[in-house]
XYZ file of C-alpha atoms in Angstrom:
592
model
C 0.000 0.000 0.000
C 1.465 3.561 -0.877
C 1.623 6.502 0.927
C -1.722 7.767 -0.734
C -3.545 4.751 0.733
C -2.223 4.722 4.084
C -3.301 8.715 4.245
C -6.725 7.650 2.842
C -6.804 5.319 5.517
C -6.563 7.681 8.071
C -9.458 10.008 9.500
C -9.104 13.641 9.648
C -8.110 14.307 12.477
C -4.546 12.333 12.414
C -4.274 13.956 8.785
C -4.524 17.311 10.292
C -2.154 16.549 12.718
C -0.106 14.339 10.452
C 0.031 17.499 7.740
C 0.974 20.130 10.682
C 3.966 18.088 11.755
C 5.399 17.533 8.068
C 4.784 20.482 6.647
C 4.081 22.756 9.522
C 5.923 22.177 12.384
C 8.793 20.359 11.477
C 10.170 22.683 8.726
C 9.689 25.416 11.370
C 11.656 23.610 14.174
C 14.264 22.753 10.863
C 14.636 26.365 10.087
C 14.662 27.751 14.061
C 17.122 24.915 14.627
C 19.188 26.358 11.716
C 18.912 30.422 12.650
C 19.707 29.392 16.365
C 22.808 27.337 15.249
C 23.869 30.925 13.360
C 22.879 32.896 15.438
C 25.116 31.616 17.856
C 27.859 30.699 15.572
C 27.226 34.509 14.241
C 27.195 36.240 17.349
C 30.675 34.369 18.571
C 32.322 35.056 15.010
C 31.008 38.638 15.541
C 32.761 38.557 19.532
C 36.221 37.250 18.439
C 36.058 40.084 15.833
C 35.454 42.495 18.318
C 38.236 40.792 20.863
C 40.865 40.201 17.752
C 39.977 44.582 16.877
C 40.488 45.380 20.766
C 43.875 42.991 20.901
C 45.490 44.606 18.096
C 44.747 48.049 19.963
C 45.855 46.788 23.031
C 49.165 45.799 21.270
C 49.700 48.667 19.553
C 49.397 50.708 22.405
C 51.679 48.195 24.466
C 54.430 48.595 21.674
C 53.706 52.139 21.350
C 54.769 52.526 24.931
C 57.954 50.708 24.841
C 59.062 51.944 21.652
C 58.968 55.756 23.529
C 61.015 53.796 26.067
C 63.663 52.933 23.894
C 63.416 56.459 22.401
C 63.820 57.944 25.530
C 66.918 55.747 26.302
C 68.420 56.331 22.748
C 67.837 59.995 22.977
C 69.921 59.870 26.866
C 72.593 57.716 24.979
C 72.899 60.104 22.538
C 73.480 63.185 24.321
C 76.542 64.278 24.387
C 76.820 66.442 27.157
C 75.930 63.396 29.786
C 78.057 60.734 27.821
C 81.244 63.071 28.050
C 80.583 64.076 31.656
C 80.444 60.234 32.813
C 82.906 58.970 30.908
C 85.637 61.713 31.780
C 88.170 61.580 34.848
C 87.554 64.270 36.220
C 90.015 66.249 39.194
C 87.977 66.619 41.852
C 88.987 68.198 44.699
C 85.921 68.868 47.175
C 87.253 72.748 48.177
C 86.571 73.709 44.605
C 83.533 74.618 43.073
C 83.887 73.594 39.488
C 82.792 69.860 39.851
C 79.570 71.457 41.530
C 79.372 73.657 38.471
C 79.459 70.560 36.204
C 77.547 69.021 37.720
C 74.866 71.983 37.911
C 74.856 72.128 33.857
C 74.759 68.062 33.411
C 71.879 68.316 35.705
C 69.735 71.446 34.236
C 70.624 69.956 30.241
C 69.169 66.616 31.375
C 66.170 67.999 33.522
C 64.307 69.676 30.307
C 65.090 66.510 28.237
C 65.139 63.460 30.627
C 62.767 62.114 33.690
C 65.294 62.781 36.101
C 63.729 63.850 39.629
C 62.339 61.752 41.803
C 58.560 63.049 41.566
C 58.914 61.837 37.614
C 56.666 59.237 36.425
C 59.414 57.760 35.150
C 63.093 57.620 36.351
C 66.095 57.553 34.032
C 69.241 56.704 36.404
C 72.887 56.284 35.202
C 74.844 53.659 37.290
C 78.334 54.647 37.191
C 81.724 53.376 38.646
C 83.375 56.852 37.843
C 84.635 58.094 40.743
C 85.664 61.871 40.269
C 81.487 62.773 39.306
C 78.940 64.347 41.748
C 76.367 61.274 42.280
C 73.147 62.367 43.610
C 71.211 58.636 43.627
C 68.397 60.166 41.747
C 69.446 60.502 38.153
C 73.529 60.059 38.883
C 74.086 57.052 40.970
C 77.092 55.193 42.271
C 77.482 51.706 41.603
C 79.841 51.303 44.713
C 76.944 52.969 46.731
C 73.987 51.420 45.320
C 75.074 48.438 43.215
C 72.729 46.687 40.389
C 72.045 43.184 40.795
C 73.728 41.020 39.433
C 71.800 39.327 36.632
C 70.627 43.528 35.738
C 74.420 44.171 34.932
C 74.843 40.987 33.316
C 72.194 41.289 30.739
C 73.236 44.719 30.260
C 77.011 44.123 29.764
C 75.749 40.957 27.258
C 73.376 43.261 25.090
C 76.963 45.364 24.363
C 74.929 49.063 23.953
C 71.893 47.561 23.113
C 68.268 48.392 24.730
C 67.561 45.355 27.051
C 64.023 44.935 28.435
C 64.532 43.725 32.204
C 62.509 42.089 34.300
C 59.797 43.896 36.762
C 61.979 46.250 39.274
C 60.557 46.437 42.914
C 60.967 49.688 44.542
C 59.019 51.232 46.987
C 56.822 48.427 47.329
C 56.076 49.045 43.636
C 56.999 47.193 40.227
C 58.695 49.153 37.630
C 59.361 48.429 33.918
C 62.731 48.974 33.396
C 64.851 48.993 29.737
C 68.608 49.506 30.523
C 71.399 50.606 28.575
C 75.026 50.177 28.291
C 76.680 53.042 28.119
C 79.780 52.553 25.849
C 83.754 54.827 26.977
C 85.715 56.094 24.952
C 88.546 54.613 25.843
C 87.810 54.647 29.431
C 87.764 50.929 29.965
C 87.779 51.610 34.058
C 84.726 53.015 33.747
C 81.335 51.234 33.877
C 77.804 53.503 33.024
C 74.647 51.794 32.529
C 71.146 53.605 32.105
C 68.577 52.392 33.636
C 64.845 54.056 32.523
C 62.148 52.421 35.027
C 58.152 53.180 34.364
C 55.499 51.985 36.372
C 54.389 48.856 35.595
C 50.940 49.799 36.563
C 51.217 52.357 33.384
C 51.823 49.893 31.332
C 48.679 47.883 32.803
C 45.971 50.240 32.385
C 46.909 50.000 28.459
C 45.703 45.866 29.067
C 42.057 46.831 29.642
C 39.057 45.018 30.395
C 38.084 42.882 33.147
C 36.136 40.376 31.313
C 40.003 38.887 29.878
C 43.694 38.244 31.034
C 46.031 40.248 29.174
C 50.016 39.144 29.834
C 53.068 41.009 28.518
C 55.761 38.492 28.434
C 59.362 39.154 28.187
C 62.193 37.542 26.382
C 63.477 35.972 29.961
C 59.927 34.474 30.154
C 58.947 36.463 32.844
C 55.396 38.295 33.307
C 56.575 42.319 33.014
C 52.819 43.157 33.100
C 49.430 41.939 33.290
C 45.949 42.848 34.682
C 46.361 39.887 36.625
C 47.720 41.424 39.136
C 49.199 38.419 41.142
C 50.885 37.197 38.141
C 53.139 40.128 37.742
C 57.011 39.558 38.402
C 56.532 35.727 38.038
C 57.394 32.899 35.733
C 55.067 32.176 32.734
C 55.316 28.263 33.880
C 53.258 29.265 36.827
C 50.410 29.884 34.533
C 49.504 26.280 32.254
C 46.773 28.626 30.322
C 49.369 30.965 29.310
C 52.194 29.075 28.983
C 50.145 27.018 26.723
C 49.826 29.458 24.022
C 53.858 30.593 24.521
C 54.428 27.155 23.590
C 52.688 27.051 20.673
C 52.801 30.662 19.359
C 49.765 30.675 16.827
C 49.359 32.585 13.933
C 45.181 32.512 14.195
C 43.656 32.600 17.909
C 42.945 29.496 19.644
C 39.285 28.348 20.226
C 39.081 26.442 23.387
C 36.198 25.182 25.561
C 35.509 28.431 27.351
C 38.438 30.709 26.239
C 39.395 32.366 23.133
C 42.804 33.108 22.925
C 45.206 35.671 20.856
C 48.696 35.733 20.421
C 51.581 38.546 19.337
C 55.356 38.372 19.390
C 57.610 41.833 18.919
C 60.795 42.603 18.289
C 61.884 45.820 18.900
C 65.710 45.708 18.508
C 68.062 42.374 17.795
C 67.582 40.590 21.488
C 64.515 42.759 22.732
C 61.204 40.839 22.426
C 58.397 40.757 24.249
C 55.076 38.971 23.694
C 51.664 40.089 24.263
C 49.009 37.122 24.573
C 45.156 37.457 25.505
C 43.138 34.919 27.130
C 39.351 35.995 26.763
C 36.414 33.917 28.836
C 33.445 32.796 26.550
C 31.204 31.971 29.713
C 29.499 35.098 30.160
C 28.975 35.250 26.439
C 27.723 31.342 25.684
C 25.690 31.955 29.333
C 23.711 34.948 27.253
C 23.712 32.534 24.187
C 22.074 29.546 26.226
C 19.398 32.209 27.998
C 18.237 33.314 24.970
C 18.216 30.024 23.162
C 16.150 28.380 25.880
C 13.610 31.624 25.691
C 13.505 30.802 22.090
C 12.625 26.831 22.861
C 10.187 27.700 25.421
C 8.424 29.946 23.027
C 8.204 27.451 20.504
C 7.321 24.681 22.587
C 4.439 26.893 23.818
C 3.407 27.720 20.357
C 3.307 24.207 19.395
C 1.062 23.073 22.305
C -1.245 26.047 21.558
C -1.534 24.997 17.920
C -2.017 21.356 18.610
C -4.582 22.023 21.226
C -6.411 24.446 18.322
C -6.140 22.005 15.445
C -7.796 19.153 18.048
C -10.280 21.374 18.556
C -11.038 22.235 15.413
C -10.477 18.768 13.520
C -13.169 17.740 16.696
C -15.669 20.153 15.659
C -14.913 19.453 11.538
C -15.396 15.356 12.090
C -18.048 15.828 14.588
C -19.951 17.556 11.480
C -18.760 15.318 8.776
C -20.352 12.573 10.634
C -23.570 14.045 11.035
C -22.990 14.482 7.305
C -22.689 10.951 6.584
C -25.347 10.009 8.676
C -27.643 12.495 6.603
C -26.628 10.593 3.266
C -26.412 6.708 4.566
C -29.871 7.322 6.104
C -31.245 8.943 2.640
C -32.962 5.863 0.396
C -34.226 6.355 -2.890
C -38.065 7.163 -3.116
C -38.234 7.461 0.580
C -38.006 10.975 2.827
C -35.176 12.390 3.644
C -33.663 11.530 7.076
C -34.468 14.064 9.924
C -31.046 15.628 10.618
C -30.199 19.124 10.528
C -26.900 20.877 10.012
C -26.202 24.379 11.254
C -24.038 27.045 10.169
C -22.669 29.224 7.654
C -19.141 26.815 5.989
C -18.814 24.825 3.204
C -20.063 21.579 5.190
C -22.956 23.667 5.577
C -23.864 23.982 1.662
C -22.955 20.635 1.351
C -25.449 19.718 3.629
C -28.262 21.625 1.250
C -26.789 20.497 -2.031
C -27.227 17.046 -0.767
C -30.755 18.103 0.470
C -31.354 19.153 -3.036
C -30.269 16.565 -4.697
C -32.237 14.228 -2.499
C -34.980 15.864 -3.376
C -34.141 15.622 -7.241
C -33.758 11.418 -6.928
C -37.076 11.390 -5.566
C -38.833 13.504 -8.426
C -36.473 11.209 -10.847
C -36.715 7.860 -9.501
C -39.979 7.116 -10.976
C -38.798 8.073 -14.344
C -35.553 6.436 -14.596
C -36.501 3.397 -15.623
C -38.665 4.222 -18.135
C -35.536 6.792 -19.284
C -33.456 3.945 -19.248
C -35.731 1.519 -21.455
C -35.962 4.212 -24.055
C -31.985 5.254 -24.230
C -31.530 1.215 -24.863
C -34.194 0.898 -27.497
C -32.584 3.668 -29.132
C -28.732 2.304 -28.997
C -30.021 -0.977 -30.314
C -31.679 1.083 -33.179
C -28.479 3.017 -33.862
C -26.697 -0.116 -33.932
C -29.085 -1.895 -36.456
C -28.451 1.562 -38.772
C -24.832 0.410 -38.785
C -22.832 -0.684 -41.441
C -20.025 -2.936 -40.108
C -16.721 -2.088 -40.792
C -15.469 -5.233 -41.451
C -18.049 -5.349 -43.910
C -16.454 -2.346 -46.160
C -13.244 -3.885 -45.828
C -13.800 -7.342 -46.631
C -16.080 -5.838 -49.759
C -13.557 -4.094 -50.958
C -10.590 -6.931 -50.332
C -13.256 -9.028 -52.627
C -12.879 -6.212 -55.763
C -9.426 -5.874 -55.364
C -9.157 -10.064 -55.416
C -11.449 -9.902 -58.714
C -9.492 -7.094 -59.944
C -6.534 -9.160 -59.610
C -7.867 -12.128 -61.377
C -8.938 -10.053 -64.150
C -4.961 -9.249 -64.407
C -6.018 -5.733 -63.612
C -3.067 -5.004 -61.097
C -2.471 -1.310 -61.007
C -6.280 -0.772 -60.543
C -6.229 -3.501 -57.459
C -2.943 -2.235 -55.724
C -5.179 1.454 -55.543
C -7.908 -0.515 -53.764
C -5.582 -2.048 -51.383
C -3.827 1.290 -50.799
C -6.972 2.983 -50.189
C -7.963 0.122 -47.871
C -4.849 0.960 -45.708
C -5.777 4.434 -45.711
C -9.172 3.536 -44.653
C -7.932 1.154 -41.894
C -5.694 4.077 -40.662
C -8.376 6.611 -40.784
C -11.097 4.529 -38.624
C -7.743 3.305 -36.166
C -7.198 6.023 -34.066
C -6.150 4.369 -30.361
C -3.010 6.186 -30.000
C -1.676 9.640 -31.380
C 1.557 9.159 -32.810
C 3.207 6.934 -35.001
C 6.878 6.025 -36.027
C 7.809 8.294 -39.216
C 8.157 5.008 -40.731
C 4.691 3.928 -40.160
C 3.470 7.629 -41.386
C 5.586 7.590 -44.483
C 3.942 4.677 -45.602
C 0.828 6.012 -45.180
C 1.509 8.873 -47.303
C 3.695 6.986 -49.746
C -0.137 4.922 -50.208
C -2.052 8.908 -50.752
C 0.504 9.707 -53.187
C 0.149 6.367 -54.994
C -3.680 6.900 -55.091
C -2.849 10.728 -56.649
C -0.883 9.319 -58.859
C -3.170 7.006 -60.340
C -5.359 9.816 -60.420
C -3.029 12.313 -61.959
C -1.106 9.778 -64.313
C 1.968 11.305 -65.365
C 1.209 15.071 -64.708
C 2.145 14.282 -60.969
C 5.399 12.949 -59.875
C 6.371 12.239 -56.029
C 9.926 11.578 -54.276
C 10.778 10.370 -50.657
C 13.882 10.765 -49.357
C 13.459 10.546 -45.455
C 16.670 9.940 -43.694
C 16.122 5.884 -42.145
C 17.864 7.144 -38.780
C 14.433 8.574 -38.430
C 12.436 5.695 -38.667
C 11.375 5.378 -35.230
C 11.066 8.790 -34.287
C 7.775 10.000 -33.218
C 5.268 11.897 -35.265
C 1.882 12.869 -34.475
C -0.944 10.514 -36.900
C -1.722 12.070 -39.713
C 0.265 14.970 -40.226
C 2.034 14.336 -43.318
C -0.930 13.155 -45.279
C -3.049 16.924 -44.929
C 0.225 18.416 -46.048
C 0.627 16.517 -49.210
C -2.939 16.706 -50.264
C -2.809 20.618 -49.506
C 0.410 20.452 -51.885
C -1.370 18.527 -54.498
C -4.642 20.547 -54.409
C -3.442 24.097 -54.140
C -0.419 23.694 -55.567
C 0.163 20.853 -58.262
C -3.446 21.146 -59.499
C -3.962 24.484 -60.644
C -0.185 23.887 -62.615
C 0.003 23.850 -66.151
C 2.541 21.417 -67.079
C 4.121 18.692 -65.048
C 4.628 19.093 -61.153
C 6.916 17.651 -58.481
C 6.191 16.792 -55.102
C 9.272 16.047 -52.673
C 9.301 14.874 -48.825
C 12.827 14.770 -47.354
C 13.977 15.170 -43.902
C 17.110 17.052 -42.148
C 18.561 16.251 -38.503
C 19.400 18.813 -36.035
C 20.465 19.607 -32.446
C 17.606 17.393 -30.597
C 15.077 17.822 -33.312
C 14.254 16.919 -36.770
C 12.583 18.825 -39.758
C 10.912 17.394 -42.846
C 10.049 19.220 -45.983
C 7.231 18.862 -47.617
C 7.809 20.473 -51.381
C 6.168 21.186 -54.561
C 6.720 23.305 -57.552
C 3.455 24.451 -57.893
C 1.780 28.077 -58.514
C 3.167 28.764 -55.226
C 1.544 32.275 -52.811
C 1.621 35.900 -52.679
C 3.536 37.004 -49.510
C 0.272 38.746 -48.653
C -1.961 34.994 -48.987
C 1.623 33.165 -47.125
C 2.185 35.715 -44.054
C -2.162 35.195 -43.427
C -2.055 31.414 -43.697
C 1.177 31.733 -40.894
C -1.021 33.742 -38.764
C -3.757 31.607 -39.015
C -2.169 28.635 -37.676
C -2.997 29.060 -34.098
C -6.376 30.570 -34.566
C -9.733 28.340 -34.193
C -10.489 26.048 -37.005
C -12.698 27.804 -39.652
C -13.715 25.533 -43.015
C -10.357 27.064 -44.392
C -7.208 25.302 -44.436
C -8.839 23.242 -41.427
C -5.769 20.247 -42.301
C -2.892 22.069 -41.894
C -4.072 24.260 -38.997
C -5.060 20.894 -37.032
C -1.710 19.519 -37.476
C 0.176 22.077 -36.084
C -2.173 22.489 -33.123
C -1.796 18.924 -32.535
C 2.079 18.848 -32.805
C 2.061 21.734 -30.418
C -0.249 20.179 -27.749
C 1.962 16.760 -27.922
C 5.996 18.659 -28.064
C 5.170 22.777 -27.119
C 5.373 26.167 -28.317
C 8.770 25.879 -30.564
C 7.448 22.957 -32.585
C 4.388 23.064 -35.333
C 4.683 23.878 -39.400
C 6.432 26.963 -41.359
C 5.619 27.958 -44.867
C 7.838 29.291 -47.127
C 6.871 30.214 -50.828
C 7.371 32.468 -53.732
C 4.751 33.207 -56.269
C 5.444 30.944 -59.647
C 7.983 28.471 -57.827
C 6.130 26.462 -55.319
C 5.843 26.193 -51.297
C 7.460 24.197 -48.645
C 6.025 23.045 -46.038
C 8.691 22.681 -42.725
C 7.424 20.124 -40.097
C 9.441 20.975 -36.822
C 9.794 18.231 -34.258
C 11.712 17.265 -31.247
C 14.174 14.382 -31.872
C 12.926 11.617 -29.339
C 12.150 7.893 -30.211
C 9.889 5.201 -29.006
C 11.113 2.573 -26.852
C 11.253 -0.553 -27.476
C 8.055 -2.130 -25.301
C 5.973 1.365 -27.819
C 7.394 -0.724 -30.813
C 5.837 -3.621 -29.980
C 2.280 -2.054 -29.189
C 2.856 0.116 -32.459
């Protein structure tokens, strides 16, 4: 049993509902399931945008920051003032007043230029071992007094007068960023300077922004110089598996995790100076807003579901509930007899049903009586109709008797044109399907011709030459036949002289044509361009042949198919027959 039957087998009620979940509600849950499932993936694409625009800011302002850093310590490097006050042996003797005076200028060129007091945001020190200089352990301090750790003045010494980006400083119970310097003699090998230029690391912090993610600076050494985790600052990356996680594997694209979205960016200011900013951002309070609202979407459609089911119960209740009254009405309901008493209220189409059946009830009754007598009367007239009947067989064994008689008489070219007008009898009366293999229908027409032929004698000549790859192509019944006779009587006829008719056939891209000539009186272009109009008009007693062919060739293959004149006045007409190139199979072969 198909589909069909099972849904016949079921009442209204489960169709309705059957027919709301197919069509109705499952497409809708289909297409909210898909809009959710973008919507989130949408509104997550849209957040790591957002995060990826606010990291590269972030960075940007982090190197931004450190570059005017190491600006600030290449511009002290440079001057030359400080470098040849520091690196010169001086005489000092403390009852003089010169080495003050020095000291006084190095201090008042540097203070316009340099963060050198101690109230500065930032601090630029020099850490000398020069002996013979005012140190002040502000902006000129003494190595022997106040010596540098040791792995400061190692890195230092290693980077050779390159910017090195230390570790956090603590001072004051504060962390500092510091980027230190070697200051390079000239020729004063005894002589150690090193600049040290320390900002506060919670500068650099405030530049790491929001609350809602963990921002680390990194530096070469693998140390934290800066984060908004505060805790974090000052220690070892390794303390951290989140963050040492994405050191390890430096991406290119951000890392999707679980919960976390994560971006990564590696600078390099100057040979040996790198730091790396990364950027772990929480999804939770995102995909927490993402589950709200897709649950408030689920509960709304859950509650629209039950209120449609519970509506289309009610209503397929009310709709049966009436449908069996209606059934009632016409089981009841016998011929001849009154109508059952059951009324029907309301204003629907059940409702007019309900009176149309009345109605016709009513109708049977006045009828019943009559119908038989009706019925007696339409048989005594078929059996009347069928006595006025000549039998076909009849005609057709008649005339197979002349042309036999015919043939015994030695007459042969009179009892071929009976049997060829037999055939085209046989055709004419056998019409149980409406096309026929171009083989078939060349024959048929090959047997007209033969017939004109006889007619005509030798004023009329005919040639096939139809293309045999055609043979089984479909044609509609029929339509060659009107087309040659047209030829014959409006063209060949009124000739003077000897006339031609041709049929031949040409093969194109998935169609065929044949061509249907003579070389008759031919048309006026006026007389052609009407008949070409006239072929999808109604029938009228003119040219009724033609016009049905090529409304029945366009009913069977469509609009770009039917017949096309061509003529010239004096040199005859063609007839084009346009049709699609498709073929019968083989089980239509057999029936044909």
């Amino acid at each position: 049993m198909g589909i069909s039957g099972k849904l016949n087998r079921m009442g209204i009620q489960k169709k309705l509902l059957f027919g709301y979940g197919c069509f109705v509600l499952l497409p809708i849950l289909v297409v909210c399931g898909f809009f959710l499932q973008r919507m989130v993936s949408s509104t997550l694409s849209y957040t790591e945008d957002l995060d990826r625009v606010y990291f590269d800011q972030t960075a940007a302002n982090v190197d931004s920051m450190l570059r005017a850093n190491f600006a600030l310590a290449d511009s002290a490097t440079s001057s030359y003032e400080l470098m040849k006050y520091v690196n010169t042996l001086h005489e000092f003797h403390p009852d003089e007043i010169e080495p003050y005076l020095d000291y006084g200028r190095i201090y008042d060129s540097c203070l316009v230029k340099f963060p050198i007091t101690s109230g500065s945001l930032s601090k630029l020190s020099v850490y000398t071992t020069n002996p013979t200089i005012l140190t002040d352990n502000v902006f000129l301090v003494s190595q022997k007094q106040t010596p540098l750790k040791k792995e400061i003045r190692e890195r230092v010494m290693k980077a050779a007068g390159s910017n090195v980006l230390l570790d956090p400083i603590l001072e004051d119970g504060k962390a500092y960023l510091a980027v230190g310097k070697l200051i390079v003699s000239d020729g004063q090998e005894r002589i150690q300077n090193i600049l040290l230029l320390r900002t506060p690391e919670s500068e650099l912090c405030s530049l790491l922004g929001r609350g809602d993610q963990q921002t680390y600076v990194v530096g070469s050494s693998g140390v934290v110089l800066s984060s908004n985790v505060r805790e974090a600052v000052g220690k070892d990356a390794e303390e951290f598996p989140a963050l040492q996680r994405i050191l390890e594997r430096m991406p290119d694209q951000p890392v999707r995790e679980t919960d976390t979205v994560s971006f990564y960016r590696s600078m390099e200011e100057e040979p040996g100076v790198s730091w790396k900013l990364v950027s772990i951002m929480s999804r939770r309070p995102l995909m927490e807003k993402v589950t709200e609202s897709v649950w408030l979407c689920i509960m709304l459609c859950l509650l629209s579901i039950v209120g449609a089911v519970g509506f289309l119960l009610l209503l397929s209740k009310t709709l049966t509930d009436r449908l069996k009254l209606l059934v009632r009405y016409a089981t009841d309901f016998h011929g001849g007899e009154a109508k059952p008493e059951i009324r029907l209220d309301g204003h629907d189409e059940i409702t007019e049903l309900y009176e149309d059946m009345g109605r016709m009830m009513d109708t049977i009754n006045r009828l019943i009586n009559g119908v038989y007598r009706l019925e007696l009367e339409k048989k005594d007239a078929e059996i009347k109709a069928l006595q006025s009947q000549i039998d076909p067989h009849f005609v057709f064994n008649t005339m197979e008797s002349v042309r036999m008689r015919l043939w015994k008489n030695r007459d042969f070219q009179t009892a071929e044109i009976i049997q060829k007008f037999a055939l085209l009898m046989r055709r004419s009366m056998e019409w149980d399907k409406d096309t026929v293999t171009l083989r078939e229908e060349v024959e048929l027409v090959k047997a007209y011709l033969q017939i004109q032929q006889f007619r005509f004698s030798d004023r009329i000549c005919f040639e096939l030459q139809v293309d045999p790859a055609l043979s089984s192509c479909k044609i509609p019944k029929f339509s060659l036949q009107p087309l040659a006779e047209n030829a014959i009587r409006h063209g060949l006829e009124p000739k003077q002289g000897h006339g031609k008719l041709r049929i031949s056939s040409e093969i194109g891209t998935g169609e065929f044509f044949i061509f249907v000539e003579d070389n008759g009186v031919g048309m006026e272009a006026e007389t052609l361009q009407k008949l070409q109009a006239e072929l999808d008009s109604l029938p009228r007693q003119e040219n009724i042949g033609i016009r049905n062919v090529h409304r029945r060739i366009r009913l069977l293959f469509g609009e770009p198919y039917g017949l096309h004149f061509r003529s010239e006045p004096g040199q005859g007409t063609t007839a084009e027959v346009r049709l699609p190139l498709c073929q019968f199979e083989e089980g239509e072969k057999e029936e044909i």
